[in-house]
Short mmCIF file of C-alpha atoms and ligand atoms in Angstrom, two decimals:
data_model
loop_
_atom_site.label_atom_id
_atom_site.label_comp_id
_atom_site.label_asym_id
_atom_site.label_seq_id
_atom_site.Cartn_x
_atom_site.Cartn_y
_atom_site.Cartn_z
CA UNK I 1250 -8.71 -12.11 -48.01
CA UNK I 1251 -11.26 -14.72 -46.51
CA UNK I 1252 -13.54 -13.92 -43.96
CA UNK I 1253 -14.20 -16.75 -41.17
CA UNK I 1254 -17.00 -17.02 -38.81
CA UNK I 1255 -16.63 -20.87 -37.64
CA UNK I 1256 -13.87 -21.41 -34.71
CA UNK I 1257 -13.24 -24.57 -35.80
CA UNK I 1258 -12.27 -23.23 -39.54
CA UNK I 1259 -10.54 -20.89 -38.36
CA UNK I 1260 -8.38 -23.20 -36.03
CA UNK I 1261 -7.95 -25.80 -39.17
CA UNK I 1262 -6.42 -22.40 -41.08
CA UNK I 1263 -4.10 -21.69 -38.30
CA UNK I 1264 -3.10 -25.21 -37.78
CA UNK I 1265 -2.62 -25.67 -41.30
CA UNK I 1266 -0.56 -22.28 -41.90
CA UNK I 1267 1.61 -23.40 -38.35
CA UNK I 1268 2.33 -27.10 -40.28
CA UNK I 1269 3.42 -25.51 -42.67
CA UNK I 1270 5.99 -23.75 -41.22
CA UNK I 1271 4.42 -20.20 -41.28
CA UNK I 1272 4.34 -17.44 -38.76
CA UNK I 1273 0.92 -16.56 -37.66
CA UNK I 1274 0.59 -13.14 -36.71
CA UNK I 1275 -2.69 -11.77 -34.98
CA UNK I 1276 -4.66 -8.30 -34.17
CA UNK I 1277 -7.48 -8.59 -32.31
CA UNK I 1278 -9.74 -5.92 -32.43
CA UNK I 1279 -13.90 -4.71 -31.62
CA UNK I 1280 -14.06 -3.17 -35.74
CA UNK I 1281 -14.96 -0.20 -36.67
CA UNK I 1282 -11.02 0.31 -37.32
CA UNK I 1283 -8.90 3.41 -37.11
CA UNK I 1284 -5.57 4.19 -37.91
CA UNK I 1285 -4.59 3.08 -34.89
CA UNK I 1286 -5.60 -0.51 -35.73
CA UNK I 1287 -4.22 0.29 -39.00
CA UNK I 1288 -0.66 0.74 -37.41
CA UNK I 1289 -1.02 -2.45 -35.69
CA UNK I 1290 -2.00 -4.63 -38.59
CA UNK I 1291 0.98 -3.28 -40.31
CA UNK I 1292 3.36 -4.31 -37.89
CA UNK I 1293 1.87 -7.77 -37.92
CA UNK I 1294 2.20 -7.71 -41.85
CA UNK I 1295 5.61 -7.53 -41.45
CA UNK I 1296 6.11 -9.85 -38.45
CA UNK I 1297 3.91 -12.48 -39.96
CA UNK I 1298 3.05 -14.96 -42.66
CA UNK I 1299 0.09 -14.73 -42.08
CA UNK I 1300 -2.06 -11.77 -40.47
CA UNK I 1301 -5.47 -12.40 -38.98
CA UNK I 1302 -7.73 -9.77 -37.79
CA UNK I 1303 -10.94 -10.20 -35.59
CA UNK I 1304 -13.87 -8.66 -35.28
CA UNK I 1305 -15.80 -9.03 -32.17
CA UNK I 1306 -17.41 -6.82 -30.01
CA UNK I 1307 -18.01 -8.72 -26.51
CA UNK I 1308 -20.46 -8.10 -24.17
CA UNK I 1309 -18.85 -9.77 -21.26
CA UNK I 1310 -16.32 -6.72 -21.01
CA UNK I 1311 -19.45 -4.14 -21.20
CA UNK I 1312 -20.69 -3.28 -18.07
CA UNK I 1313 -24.46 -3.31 -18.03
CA UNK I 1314 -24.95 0.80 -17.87
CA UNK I 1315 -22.13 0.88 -20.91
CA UNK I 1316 -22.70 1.21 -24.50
CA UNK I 1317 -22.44 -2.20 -25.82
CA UNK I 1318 -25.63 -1.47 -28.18
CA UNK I 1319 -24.52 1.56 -29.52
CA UNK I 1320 -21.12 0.74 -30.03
CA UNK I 1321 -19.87 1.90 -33.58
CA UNK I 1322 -19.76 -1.47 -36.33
CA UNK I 1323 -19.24 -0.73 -40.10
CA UNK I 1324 -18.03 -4.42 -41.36
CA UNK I 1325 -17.44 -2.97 -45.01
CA UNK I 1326 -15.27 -0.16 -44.20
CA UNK I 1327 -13.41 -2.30 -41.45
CA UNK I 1328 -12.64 -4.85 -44.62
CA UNK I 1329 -11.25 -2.02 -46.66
CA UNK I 1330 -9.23 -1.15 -44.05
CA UNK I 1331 -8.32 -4.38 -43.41
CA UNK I 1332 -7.07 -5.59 -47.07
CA UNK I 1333 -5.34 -2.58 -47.85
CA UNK I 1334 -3.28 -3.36 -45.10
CA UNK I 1335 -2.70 -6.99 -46.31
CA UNK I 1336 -4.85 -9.07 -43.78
CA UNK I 1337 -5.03 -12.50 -44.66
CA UNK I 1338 -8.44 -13.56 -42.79
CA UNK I 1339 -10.58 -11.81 -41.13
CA UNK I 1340 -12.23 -13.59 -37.60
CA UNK I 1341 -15.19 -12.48 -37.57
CA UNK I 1342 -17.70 -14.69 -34.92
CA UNK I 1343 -21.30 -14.06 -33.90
CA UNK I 1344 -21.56 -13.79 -30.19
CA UNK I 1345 -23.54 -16.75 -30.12
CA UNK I 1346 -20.76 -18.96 -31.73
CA UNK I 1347 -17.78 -16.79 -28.73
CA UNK I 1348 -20.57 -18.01 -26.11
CA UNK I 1349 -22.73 -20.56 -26.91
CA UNK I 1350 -25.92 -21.06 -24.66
CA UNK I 1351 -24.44 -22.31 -21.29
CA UNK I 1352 -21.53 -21.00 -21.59
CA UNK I 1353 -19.77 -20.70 -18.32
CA UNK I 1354 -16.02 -20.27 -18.27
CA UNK I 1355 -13.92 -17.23 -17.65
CA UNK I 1356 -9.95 -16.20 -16.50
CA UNK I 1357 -9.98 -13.85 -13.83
CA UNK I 1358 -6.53 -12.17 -13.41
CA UNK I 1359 -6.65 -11.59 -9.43
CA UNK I 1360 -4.95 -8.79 -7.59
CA UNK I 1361 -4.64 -5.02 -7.85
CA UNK I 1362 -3.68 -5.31 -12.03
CA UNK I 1363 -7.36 -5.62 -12.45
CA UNK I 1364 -9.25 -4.04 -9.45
CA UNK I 1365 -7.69 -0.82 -9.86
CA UNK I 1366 -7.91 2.24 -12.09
CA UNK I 1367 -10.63 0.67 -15.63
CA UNK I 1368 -10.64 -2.75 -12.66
CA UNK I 1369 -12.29 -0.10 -10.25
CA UNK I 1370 -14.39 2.08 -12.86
CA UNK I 1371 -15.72 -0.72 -15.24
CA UNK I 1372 -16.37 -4.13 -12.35
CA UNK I 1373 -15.47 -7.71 -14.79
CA UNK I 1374 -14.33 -5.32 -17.32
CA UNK I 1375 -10.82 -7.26 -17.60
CA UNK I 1376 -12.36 -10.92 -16.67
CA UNK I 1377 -14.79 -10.09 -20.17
CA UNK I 1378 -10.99 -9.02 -21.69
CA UNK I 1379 -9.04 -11.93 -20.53
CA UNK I 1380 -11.47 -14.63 -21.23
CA UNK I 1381 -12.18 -13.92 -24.64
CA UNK I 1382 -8.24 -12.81 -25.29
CA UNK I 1383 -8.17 -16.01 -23.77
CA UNK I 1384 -10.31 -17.91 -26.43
CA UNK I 1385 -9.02 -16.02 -29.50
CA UNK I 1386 -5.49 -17.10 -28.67
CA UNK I 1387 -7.04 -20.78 -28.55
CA UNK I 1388 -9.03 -20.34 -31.95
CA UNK I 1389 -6.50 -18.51 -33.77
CA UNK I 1390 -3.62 -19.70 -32.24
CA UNK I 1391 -1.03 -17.14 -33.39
CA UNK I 1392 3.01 -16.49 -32.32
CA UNK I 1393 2.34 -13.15 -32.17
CA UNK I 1394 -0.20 -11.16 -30.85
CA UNK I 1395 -0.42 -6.81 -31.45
CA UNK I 1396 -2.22 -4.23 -28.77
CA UNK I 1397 -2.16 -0.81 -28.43
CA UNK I 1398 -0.74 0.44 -26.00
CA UNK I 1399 -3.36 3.24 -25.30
CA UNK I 1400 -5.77 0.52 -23.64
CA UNK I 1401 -2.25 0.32 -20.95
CA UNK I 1402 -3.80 -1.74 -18.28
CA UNK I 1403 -5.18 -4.07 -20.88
CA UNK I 1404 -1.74 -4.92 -22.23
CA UNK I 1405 -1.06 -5.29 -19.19
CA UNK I 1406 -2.97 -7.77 -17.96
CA UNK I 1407 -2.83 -9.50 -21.46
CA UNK I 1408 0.88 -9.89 -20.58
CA UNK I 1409 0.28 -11.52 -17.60
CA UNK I 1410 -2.40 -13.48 -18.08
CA UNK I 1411 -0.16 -15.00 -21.91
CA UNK I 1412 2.48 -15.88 -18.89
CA UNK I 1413 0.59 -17.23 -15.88
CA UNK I 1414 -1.41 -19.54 -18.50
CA UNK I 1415 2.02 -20.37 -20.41
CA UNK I 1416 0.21 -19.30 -23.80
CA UNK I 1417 2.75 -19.79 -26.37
CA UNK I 1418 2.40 -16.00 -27.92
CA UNK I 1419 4.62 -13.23 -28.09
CA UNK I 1420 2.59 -10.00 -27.06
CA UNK I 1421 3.64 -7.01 -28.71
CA UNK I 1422 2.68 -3.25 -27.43
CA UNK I 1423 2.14 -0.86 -30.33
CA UNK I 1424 2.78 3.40 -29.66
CA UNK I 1425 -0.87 5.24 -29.61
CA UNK I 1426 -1.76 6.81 -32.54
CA UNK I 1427 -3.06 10.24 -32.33
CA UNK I 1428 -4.86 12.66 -34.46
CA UNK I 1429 -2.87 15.45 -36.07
CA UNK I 1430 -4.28 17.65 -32.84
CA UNK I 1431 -3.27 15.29 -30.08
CA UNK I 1432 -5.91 13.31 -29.77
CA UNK I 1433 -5.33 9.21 -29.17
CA UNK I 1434 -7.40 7.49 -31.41
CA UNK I 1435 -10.32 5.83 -30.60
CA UNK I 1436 -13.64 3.95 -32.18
CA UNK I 1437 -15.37 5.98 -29.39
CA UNK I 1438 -13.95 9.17 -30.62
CA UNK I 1439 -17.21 9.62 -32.96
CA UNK I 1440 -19.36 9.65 -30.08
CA UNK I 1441 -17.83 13.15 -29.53
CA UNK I 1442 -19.67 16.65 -30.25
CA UNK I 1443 -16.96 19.22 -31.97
CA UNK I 1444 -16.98 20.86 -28.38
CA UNK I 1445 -16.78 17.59 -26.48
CA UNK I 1446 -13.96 16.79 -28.95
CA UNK I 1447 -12.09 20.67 -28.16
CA UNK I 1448 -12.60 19.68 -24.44
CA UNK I 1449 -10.88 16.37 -24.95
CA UNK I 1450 -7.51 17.83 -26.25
CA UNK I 1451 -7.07 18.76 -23.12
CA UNK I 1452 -6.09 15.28 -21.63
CA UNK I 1453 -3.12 14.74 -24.65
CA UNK I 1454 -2.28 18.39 -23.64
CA UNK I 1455 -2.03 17.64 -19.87
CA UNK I 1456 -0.16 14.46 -20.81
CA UNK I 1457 2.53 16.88 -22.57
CA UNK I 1458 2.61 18.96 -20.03
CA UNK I 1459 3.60 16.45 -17.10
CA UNK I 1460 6.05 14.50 -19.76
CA UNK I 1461 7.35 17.73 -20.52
CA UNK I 1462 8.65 18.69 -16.69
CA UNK I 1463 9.73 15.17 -16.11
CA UNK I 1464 12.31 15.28 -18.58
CA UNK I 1465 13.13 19.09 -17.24
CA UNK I 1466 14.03 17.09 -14.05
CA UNK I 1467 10.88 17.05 -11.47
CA UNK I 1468 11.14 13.70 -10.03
CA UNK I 1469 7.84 14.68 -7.71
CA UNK I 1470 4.79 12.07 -8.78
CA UNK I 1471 2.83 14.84 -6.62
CA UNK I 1472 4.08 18.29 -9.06
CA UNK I 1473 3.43 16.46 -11.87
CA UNK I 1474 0.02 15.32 -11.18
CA UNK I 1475 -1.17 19.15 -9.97
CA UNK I 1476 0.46 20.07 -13.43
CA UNK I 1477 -1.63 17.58 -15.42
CA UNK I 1478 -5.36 17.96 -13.41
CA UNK I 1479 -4.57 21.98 -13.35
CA UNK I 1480 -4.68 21.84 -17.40
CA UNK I 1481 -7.19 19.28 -17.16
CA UNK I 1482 -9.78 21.70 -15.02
CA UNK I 1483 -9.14 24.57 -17.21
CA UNK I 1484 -11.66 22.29 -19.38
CA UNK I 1485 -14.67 22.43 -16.48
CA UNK I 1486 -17.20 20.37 -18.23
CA UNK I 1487 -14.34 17.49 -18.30
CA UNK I 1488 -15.07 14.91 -15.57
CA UNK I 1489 -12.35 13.19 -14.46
CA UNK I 1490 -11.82 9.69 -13.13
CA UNK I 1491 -8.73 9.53 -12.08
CA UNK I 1492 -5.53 10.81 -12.99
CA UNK I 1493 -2.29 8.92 -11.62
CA UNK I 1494 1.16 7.70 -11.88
CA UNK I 1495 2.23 4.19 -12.18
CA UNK I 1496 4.70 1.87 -12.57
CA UNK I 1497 4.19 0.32 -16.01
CA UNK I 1498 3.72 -3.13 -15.57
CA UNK I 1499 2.69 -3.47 -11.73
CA UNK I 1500 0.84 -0.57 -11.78
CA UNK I 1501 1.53 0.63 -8.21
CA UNK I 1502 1.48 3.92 -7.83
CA UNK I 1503 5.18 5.21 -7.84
CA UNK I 1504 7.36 7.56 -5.33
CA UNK I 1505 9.96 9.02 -7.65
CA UNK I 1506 9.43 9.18 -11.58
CA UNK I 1507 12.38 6.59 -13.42
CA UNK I 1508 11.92 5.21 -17.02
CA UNK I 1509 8.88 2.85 -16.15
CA UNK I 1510 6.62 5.54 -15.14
CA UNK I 1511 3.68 6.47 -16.67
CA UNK I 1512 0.74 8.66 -16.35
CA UNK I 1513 -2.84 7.60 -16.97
CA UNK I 1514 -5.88 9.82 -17.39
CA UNK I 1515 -9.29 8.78 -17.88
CA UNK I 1516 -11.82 11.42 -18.22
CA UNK I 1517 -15.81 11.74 -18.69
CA UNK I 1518 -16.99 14.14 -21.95
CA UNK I 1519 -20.21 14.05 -21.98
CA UNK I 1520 -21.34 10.84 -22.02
CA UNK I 1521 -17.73 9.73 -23.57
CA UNK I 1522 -15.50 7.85 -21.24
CA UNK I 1523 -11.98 8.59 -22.46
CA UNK I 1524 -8.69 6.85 -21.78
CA UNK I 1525 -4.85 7.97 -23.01
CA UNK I 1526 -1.87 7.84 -21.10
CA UNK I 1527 2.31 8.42 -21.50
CA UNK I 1528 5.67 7.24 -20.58
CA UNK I 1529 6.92 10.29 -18.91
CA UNK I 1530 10.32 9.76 -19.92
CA UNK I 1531 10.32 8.35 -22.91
O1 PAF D 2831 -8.92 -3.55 -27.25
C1 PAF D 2831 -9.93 -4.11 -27.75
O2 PAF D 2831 -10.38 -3.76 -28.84
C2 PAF D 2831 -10.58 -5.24 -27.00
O3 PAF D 2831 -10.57 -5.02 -25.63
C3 PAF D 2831 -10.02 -6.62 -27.35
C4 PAF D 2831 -8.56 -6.75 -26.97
C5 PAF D 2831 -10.18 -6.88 -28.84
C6 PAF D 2831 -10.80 -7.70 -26.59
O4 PAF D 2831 -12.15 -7.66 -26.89
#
């Protein structure tokens, strides 16, 4: 497994793996890996020649009040992770090298994808996610690309901001993992006290518990949100953000609940912000 910092080696690698008539598949990822990253580099074991994985945590999709500094890095357990699930190269850039002094261009998907729910909570959250998306497409240049689908709205806009731009890469949406409890996994999970973490069950248990009467028959976005924030307040110290149901990939909020409906829930626990969400039919 080789471990590349340069953009320009890594683009020679790419180009040299494409001329050669391999399949370049890619995960891109902030580290400190999970088993939900592990999922995804599996899938792009077997849909690839050739897997990359990067590394980067960017600051341009941290707010300033968010936790950019203390978000969790561990490089040598990430490239455990990493070769025992057959990653080829590992990206791994300084910030410097992403965005070089004077750095000054960005994508900015417009419209309600990115101004509402994590658009209205986290302002230039998804302009920080799309540009450097953006630039690891360009540097690693891959035919296909893995996310999880528990970051929704970020697949999302991924999707179309890979079509508006005509990037040549097939994105692929991977099922959350969860924790034998419920749980979706998350790097920011360790941020979590065991009572913070108790507390937080609740939003996979709401999540069942609206999924669960939509495929009983209610059809009422309205029951099935007073289902979900009911279970949710029985945990008072949870804050929540918002709670909602939307259509999966224009995420307007929907009238009656069909097969692209989901539910999203992002909630405060402590000083945790937490995201999961659910198809409710599926
Ligand atoms: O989902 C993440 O880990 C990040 O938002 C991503 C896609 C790697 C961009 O920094």
């Amino acid at each position: 497994m080789d471990i590349i910092s340069s953009i320009t080696e890594m683009q020679s690698f790419s180009l040299a793996a494409r001329q050669s008539g391999k399949k370049v598949a890619f995960v891109p990822t902030m580290g400190f890996l999970h088993e939900g990253h592990a999922s995804l580099l599996r899938e792009g074991r077997r849909r690839g020649d050739i897997l990359v994985l990067s590394i980067f945590v960017n600051p341009t999709q941290f707010g300033p009040n968010e936790d950019l500094d203390r978000y969790p890095r561990d490089f040598a357990r990430d490239e455990t992770i990493a070769r025992e699930a057959g990653v080829d190269v590992i990206f791994y850039p300084t910030a410097d090298t992403i965005y070089p002094p004077g750095y000054s261009t960005y994508v900015d998907v417009e419209g309600a994808l990115t101004t509402v729910l994590e658009g209205a909570c986290r302002p230039g959250h998804f302009r920080g996610v799309a540009t450097v998306v953006a630039k690891l497409f360009l540097i690693v240049q891959p035919h296909v690309a893995l996310f999880g689908r528990k970051d929704f709205q970020q697949l999302a806009v991924v999707r179309r901001m890979t079509r508006d731009l005509n990037l040549p890469v097939e994105i692929v949406g991977m099922p959350i993992v969860r924790e034998a409890d419920g749980l979706a996994m998350s790097s920011r999970n360790v941020y979590l006290a065991p009572d913070e973490r108790r507390q937080a069950l609740a939003i996979a248990a709401a999540l069942h518990l609206a999924g669960q009467a939509a495929r009983e028959g209610e059809c009422s976005p309205r029951k099935l949100l007073l289902l979900a924030e009911g279970r949710l307040h029985q945990e008072p110290e949870l804050c929540i953000e918002y709670v909602t149901i939307r259509h999966q990939e224009t995420l307007r909020e929907v009238d009656e609940i069909d097969a692209d409906a989901a539910m999203l829930i992002a909630v405060r626990v402590g000083k945790t912000r937490l995201i999961d969400n659910a198809m409710l039919l599926v």
